[in-house]
Protein backbone atom coordinates (compact mmCIF):
# COMPACT_ATOMS: atom_id res chain seq x y z
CA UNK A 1 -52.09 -53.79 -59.74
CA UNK A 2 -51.60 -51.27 -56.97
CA UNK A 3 -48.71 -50.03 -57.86
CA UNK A 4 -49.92 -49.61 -61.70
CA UNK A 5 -53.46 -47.60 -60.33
CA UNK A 6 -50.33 -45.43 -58.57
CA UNK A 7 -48.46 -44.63 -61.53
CA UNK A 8 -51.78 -44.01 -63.60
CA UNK A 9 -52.73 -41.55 -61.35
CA UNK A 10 -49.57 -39.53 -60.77
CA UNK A 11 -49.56 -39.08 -64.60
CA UNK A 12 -52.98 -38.29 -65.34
CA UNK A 13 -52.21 -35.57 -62.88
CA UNK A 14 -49.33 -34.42 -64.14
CA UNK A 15 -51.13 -34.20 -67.38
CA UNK A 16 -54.03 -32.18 -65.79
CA UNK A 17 -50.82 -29.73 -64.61
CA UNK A 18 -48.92 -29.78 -67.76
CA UNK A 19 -52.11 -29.10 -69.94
CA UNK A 20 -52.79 -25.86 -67.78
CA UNK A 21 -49.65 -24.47 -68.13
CA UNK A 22 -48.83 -25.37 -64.34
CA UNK A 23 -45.06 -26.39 -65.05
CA UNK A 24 -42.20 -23.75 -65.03
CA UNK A 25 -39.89 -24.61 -68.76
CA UNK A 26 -37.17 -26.00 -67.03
CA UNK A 27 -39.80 -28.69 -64.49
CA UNK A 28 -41.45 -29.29 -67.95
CA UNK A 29 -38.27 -30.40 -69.60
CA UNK A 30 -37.66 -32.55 -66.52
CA UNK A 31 -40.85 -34.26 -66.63
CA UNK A 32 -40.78 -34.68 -70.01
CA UNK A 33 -37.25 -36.72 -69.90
CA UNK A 34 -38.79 -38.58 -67.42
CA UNK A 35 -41.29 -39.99 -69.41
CA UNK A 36 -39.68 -40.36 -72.46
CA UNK A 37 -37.89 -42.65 -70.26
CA UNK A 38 -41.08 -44.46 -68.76
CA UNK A 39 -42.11 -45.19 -72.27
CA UNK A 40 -38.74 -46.75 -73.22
CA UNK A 41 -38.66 -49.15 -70.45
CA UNK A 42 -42.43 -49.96 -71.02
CA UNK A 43 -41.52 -50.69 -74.60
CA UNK A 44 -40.12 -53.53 -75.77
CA UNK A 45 -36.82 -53.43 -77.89
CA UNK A 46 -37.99 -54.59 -80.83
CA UNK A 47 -41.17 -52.30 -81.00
CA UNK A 48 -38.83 -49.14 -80.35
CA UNK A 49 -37.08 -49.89 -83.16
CA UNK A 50 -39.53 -51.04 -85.50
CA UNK A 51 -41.11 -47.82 -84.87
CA UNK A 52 -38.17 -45.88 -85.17
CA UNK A 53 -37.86 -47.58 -88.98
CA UNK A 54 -41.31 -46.55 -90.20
CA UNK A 55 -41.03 -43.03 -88.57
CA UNK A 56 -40.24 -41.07 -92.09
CA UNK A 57 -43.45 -41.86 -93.35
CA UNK A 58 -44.86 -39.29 -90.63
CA UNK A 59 -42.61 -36.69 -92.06
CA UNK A 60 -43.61 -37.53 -95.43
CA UNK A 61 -47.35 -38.01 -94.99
CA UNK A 62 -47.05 -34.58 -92.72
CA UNK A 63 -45.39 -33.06 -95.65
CA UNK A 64 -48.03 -33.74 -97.88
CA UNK A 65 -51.18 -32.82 -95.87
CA UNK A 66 -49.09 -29.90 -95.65
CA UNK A 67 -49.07 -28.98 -99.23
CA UNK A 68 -52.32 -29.74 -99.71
CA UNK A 69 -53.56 -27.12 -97.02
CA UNK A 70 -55.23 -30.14 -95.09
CA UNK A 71 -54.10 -28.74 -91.83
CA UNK A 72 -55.56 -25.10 -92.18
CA UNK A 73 -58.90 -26.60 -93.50
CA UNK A 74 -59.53 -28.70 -90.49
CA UNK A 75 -58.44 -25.74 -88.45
CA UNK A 76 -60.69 -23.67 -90.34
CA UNK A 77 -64.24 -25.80 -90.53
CA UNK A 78 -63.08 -27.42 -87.00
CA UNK A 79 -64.82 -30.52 -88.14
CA UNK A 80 -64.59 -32.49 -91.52
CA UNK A 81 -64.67 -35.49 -93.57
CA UNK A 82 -62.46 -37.11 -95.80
CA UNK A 83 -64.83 -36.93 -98.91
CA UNK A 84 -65.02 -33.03 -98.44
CA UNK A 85 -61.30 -32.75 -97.87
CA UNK A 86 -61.06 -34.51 -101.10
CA UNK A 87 -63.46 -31.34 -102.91
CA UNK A 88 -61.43 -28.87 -101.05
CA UNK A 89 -58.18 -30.24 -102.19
CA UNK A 90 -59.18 -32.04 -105.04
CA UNK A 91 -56.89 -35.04 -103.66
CA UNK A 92 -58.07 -38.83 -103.58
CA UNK A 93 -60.58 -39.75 -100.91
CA UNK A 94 -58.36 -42.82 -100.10
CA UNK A 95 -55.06 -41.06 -100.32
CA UNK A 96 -56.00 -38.51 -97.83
CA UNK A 97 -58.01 -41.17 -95.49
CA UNK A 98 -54.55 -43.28 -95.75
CA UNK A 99 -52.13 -39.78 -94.77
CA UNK A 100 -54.74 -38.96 -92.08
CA UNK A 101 -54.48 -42.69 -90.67
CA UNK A 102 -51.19 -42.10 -89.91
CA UNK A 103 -51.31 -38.90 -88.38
CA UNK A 104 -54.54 -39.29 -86.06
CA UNK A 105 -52.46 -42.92 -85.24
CA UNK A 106 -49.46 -40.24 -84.16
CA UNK A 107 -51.65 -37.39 -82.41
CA UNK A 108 -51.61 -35.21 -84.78
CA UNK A 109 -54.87 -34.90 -85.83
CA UNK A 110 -58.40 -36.11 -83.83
CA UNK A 111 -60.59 -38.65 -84.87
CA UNK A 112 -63.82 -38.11 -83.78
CA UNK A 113 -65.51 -40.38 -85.96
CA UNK A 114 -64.95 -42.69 -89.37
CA UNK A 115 -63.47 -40.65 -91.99
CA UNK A 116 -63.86 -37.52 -89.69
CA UNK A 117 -61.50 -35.03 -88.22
CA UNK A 118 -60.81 -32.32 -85.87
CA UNK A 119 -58.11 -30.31 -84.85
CA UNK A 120 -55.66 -30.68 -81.61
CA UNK A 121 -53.24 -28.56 -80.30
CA UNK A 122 -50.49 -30.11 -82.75
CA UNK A 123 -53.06 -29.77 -85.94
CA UNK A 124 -53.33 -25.86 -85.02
CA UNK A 125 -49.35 -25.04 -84.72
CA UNK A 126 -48.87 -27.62 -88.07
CA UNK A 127 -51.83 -24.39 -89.35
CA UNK A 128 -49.76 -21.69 -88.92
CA UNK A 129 -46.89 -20.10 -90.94
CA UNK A 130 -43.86 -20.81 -89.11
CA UNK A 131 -44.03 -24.58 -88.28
CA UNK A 132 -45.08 -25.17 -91.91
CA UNK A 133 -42.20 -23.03 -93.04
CA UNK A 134 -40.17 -25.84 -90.54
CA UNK A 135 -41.69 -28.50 -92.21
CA UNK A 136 -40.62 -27.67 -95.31
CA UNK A 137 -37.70 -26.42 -94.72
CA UNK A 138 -36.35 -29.58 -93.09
CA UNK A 139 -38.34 -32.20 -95.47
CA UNK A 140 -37.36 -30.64 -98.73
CA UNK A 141 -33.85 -29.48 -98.24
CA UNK A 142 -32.95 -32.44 -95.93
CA UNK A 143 -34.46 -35.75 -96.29
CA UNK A 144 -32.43 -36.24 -99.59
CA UNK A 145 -29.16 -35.65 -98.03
CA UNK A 146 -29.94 -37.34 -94.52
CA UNK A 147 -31.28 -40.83 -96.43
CA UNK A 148 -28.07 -40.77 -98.68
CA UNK A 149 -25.47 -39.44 -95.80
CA UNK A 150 -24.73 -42.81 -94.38
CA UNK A 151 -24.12 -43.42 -98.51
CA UNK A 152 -21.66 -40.51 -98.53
CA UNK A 153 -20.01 -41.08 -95.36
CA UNK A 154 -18.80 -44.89 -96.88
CA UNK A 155 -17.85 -43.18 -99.70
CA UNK A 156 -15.61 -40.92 -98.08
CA UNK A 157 -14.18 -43.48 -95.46
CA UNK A 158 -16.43 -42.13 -92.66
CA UNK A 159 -14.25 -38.61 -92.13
CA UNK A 160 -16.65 -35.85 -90.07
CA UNK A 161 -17.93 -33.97 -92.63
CA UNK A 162 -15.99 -30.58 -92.86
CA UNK A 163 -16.39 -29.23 -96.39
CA UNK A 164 -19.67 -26.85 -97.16
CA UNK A 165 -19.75 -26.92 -100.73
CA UNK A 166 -19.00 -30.24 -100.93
CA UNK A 167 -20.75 -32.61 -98.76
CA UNK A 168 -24.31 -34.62 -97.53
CA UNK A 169 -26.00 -31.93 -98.85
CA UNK A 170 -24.43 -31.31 -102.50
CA UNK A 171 -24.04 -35.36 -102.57
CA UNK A 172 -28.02 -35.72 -102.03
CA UNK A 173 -29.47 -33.28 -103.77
CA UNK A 174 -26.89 -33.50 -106.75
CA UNK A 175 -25.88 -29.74 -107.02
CA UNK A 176 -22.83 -27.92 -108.04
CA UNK A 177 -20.27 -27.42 -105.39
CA UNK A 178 -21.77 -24.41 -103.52
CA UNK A 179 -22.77 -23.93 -99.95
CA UNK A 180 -26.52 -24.12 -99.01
CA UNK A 181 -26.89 -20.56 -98.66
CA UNK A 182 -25.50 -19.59 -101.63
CA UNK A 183 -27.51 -22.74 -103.75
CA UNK A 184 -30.75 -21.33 -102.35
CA UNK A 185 -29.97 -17.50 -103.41
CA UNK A 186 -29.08 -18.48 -106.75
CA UNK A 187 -31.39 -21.98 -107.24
CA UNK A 188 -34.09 -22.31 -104.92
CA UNK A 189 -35.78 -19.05 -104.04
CA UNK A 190 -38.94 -21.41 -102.37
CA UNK A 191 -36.37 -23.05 -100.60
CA UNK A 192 -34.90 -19.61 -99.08
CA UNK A 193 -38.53 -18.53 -98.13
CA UNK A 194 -39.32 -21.34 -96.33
CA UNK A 195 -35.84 -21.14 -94.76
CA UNK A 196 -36.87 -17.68 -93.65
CA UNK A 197 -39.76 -18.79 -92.58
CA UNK A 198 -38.39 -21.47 -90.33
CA UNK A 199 -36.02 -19.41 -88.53
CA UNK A 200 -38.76 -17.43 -87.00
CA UNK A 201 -40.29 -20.63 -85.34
CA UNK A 202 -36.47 -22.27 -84.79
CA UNK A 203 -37.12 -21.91 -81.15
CA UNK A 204 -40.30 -24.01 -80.84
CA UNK A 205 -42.06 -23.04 -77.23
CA UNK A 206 -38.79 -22.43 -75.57
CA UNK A 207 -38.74 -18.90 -73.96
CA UNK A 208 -36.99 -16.19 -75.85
CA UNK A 209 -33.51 -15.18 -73.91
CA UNK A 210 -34.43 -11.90 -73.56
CA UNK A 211 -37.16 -13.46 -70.91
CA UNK A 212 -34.94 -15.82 -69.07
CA UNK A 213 -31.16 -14.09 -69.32
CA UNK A 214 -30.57 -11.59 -66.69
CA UNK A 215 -30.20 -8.94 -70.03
CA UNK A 216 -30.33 -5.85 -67.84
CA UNK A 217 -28.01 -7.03 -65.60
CA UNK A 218 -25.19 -8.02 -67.65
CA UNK A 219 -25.37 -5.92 -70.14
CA UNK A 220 -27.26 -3.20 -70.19
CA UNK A 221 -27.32 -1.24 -66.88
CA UNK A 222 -23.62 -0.06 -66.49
CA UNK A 223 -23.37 3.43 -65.93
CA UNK A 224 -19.64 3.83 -67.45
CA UNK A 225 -21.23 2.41 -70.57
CA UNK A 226 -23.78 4.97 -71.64
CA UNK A 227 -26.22 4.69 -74.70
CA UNK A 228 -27.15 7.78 -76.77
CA UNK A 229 -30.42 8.37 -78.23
CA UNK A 230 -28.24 8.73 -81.88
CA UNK A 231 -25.59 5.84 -80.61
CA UNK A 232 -25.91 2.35 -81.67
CA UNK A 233 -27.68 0.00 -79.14
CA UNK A 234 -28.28 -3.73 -80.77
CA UNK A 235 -26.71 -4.87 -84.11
CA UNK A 236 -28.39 -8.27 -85.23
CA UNK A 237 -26.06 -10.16 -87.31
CA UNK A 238 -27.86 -12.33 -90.66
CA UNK A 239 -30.83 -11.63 -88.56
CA UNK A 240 -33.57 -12.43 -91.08
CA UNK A 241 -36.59 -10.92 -91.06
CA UNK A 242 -35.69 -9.40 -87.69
CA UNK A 243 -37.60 -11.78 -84.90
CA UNK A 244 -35.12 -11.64 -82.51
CA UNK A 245 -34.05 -7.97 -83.26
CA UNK A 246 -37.89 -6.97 -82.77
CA UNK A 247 -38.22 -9.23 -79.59
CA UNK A 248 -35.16 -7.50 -78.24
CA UNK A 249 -36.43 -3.89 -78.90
CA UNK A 250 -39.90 -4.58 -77.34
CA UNK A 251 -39.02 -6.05 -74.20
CA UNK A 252 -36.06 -3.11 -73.35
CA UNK A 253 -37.94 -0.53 -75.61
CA UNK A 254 -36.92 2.42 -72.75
CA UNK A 255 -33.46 2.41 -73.08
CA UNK A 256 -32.00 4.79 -75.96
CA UNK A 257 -30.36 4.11 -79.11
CA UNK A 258 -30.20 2.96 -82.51
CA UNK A 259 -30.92 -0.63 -83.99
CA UNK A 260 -29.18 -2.34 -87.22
CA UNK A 261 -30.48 -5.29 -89.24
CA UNK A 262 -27.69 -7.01 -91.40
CA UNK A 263 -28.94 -9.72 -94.02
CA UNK A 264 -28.10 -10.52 -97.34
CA UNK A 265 -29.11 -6.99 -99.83
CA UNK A 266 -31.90 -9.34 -100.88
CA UNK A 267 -33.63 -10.13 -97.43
CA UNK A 268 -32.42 -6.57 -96.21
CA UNK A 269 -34.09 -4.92 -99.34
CA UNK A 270 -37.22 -6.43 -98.75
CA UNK A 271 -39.76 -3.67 -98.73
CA UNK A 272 -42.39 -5.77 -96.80
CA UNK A 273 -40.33 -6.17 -93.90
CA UNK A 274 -41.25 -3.32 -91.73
CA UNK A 275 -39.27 -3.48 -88.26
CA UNK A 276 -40.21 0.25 -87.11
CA UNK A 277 -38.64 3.28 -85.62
CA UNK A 278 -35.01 3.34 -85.20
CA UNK A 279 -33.91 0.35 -87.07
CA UNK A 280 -31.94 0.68 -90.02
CA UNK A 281 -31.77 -2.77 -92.60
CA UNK A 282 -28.18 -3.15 -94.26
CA UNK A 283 -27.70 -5.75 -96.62
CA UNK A 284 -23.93 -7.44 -96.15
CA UNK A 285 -22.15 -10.39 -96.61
CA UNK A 286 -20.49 -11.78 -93.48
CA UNK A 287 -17.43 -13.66 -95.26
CA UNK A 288 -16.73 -9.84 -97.28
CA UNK A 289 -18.36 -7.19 -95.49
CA UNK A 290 -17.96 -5.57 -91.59
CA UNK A 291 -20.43 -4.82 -89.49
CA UNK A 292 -21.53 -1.53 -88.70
CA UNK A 293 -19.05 0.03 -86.16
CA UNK A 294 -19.58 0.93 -82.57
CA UNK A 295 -21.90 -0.62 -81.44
CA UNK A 296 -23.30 -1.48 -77.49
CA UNK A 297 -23.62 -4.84 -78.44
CA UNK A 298 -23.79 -7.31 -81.47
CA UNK A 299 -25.89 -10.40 -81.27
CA UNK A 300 -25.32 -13.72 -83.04
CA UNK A 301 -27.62 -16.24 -83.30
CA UNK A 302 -27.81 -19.66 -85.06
CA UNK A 303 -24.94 -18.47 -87.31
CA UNK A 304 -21.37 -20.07 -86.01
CA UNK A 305 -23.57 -24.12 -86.03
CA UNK A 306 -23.20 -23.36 -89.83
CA UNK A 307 -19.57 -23.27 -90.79
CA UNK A 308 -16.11 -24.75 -89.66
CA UNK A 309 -13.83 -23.10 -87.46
CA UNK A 310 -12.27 -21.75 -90.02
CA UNK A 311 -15.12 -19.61 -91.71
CA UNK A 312 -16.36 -19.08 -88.19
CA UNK A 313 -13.31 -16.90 -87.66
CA UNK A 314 -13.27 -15.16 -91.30
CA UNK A 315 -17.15 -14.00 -89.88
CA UNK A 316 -15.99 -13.15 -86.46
CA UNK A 317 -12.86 -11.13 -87.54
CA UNK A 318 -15.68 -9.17 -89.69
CA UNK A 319 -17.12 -8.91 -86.29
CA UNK A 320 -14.25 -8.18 -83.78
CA UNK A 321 -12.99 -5.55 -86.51
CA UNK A 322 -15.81 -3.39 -85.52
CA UNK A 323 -16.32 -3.71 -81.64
CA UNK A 324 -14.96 -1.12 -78.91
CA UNK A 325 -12.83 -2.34 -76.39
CA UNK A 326 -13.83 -2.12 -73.35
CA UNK A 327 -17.52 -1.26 -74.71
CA UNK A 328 -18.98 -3.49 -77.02
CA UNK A 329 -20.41 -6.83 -76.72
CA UNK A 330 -20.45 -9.93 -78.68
CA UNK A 331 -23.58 -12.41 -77.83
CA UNK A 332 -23.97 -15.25 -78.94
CA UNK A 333 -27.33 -17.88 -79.18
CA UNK A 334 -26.49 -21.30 -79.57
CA UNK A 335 -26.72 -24.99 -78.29
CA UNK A 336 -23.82 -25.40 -76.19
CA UNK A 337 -23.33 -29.43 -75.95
CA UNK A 338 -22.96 -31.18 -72.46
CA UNK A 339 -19.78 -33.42 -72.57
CA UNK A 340 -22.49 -35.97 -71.36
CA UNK A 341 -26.05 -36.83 -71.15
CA UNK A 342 -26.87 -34.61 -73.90
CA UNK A 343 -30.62 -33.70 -74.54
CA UNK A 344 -32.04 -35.35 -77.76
CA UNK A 345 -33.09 -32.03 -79.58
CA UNK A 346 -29.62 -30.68 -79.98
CA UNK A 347 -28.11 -34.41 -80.97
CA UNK A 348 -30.39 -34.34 -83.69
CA UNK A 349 -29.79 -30.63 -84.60
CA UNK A 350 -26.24 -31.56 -84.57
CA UNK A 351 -27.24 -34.36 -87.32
CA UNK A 352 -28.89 -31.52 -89.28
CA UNK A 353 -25.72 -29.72 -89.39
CA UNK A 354 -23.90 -32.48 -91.08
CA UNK A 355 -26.49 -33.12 -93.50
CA UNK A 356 -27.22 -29.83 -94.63
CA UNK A 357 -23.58 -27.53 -94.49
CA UNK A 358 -21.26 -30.28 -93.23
CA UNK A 359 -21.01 -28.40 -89.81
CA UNK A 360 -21.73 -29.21 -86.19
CA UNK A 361 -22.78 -27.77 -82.55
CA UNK A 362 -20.09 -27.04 -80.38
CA UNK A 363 -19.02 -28.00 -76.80
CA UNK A 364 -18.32 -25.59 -74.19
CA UNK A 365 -14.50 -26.62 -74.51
CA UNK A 366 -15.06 -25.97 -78.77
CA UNK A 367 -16.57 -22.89 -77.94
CA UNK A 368 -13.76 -21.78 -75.88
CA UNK A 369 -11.05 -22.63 -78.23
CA UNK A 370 -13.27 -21.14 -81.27
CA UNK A 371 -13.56 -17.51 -79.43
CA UNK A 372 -10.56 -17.23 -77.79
CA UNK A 373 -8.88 -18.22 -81.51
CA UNK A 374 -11.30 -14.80 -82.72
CA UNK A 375 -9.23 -12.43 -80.13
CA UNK A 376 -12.32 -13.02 -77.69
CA UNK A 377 -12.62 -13.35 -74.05
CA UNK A 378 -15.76 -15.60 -72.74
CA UNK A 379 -17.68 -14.06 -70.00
CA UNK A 380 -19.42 -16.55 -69.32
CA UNK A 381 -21.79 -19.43 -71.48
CA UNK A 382 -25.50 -19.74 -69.90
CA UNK A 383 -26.91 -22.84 -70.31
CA UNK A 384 -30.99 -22.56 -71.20
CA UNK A 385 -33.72 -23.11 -68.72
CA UNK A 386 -34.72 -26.44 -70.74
CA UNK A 387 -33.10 -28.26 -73.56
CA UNK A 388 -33.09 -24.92 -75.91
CA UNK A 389 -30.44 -22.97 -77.29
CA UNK A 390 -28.02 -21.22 -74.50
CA UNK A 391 -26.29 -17.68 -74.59
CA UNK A 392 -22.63 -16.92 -74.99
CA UNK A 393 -20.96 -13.01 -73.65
CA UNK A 394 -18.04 -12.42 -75.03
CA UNK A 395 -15.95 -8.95 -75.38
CA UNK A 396 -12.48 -7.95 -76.70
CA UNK A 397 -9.54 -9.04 -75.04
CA UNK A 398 -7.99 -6.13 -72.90
């Protein structure tokens, strides 16, 4: 009984810590492996994996709520009952009191009293625009193909997924043989937003690179590589709506130079998106088009996961095509997969890949053979402080 008291009270404290913001990312990840790995040996087999069955209905009942602006309302009144969510949302009393069950059950959502709720700290992110753009994202482009996928992998004698327009994704949701991308330009224009939407919140809590990669270091402050107020500092490649490119540009706003936004014409035309002073929007298709020439450096993020070697180089030739030798610089934001012991966020991301374009996260080794195939030389690949996405510095080959 000791020992238990012991244990008890070294977590409570560690929550105390962890609720204050008193652990650095990397300690948190840490701590947070470790007890994922108390709870596993405090669980019993069969309970792991019964839970691990019924956890879809989560997603789905999170889903819902979400479409039914549950989450904001509690946010919004900070207390409320079931019968007045039903007035607000003009939903079933018993419906919602069933979806809530699960999610107060899962810590989503407090429970102060009966048929009552508050928000928590996971109710207020589920609130706001970018984890519901996740959400949705995930639940209504994915869960199709990812229930059917082991169904498609029997079908096609269990070969690793390789073809984009004709894979989990097209098998689940029953589409014509196009790539995601190009299904959700032409077919599903909700689908794109939330897309969108979702890559502005794709790195969860994780700090941004710009605040943990030594930027200024390697690859800004080198005298014999000067930047000009009318030169070309930061090219963001399919950059969306410009998150990264604007993160970028505040934290190393006194250094000179241009900035350039490639998306598709119909995200780069997008008169709402206002990025500021010197940043230019081109719209461009990777597979057809080059990138703007000349540049200091040329950032990639979240873009190679999506396609097989071979349209990985097609983009990167689009890329290379355009560098300086001896000048520019390629880098790159992705996982980069340990050999062993991966983390569980990037195994499942990895999963997500297959489902959705029939593509996969690489290893340091895959990365190596993928680049230097591109006419690139590796730098060097930075793992992440945590279990988030790492950076990759390439240049041209000398």
């Amino acid at each position: 009984m000791d020992l238990v008291n012991v244990v008890t009270h070294a977590i409570e404290s560690a929550i105390k810590t962890a609720t204050s913001g008193g652990f650095a990312e990397a300690s948190r990840v840490v701590l947070l492996e470790a007890a994922t790995k108390l709870v596993s040996a405090l669980q019993k087999p069969e309970d792991a994996i019964t839970k691990l069955a019924y956890w879809p209905s989560q997603f789905m009942a999170t889903r819902t709520l979400l479409e039914l602006g549950v989450f904001n309302i509690i946010v919004e009144k900070g207390r409320v009952t079931s019968s007045e969510l039903a007035e607000t949302t003009k939903a079933d009393k018993i419906l919602l009191e069933r979806l809530l069950r699960v999610l107060t059950a899962a810590g989503y959502v407090a429970e102060p009293d009966e048929s009552s709720y508050a928000p928590n700290g996971l109710t207020k992110a589920l609130a706001t625009r970018p984890m519901g753009g996740l959400v949705e994202a995930i639940f209504d482009g994915g869960m199709k193909p990812m229930a059917l996928l082991p169904e498609f992998l029997r079908k096609t004698g269990y070969k690793n997924p390789d073809d984009q327009a004709d894979g989990p994704l097209q098998y689940g949701l029953g589409i014509d043989k196009v790539d995601l991308f190009t299904h959700m330009v032409d077919n599903d224009h909700k689908l794109l937003s939330s897309f969108q939407t979702f890559f502005e919140a794709d790195r969860g809590s994780r700090p941004a690179w710009v605040d943990w990669f030594p930027v200024k270091q390697k690859l800004l402050d080198d005298s014999t590589k000067p930047v000009k107020d009318d030169s070309i500092l930061y090219v963001d490649i399919a950059g969306g709506r410009g998150h990264d490119l604007l993160a970028f540009k505040e934290k190393f706003a006194e250094y000179p130079g241009r900035y350039v936004l490639h998306d598709l014409p119909q995200i780069a035309d997008d008169q709402t998106l206002q990025l500021g002073d010197r940043v230019e929007k081109i719209g461009f298709n990777f597979f057809e088009d080059q990138v703007i020439s000349g540049a200091r450096l040329y950032y990639m993020k979240f873009i190679m996961h999506d396609w097989s070697d071979e349209k990985c180089l097609i983009i990167l030739k689009n890329v290379t095509a355009s560098m300086k030798k001896g000048y520019s610089t390629l880098i790159i934001e992705d996982f980069i997969l340990p050999v062993k012991g991966c983390a569980l966020l990037p195994a499942m991301w990895d999963m997500e890949m297959m489902s959705f374009l029939s593509a996969m996260e690489r290893t340091e080794r895959q990365w190596q053979e993928l680049l230097t195939k591109a006419g690139l030389e590796v730098e060097g690949l930075y793992p992440p402080p945590g279990d988030g996405t790492g950076i990759i510095v390439t240049r041209l080959k000398e």
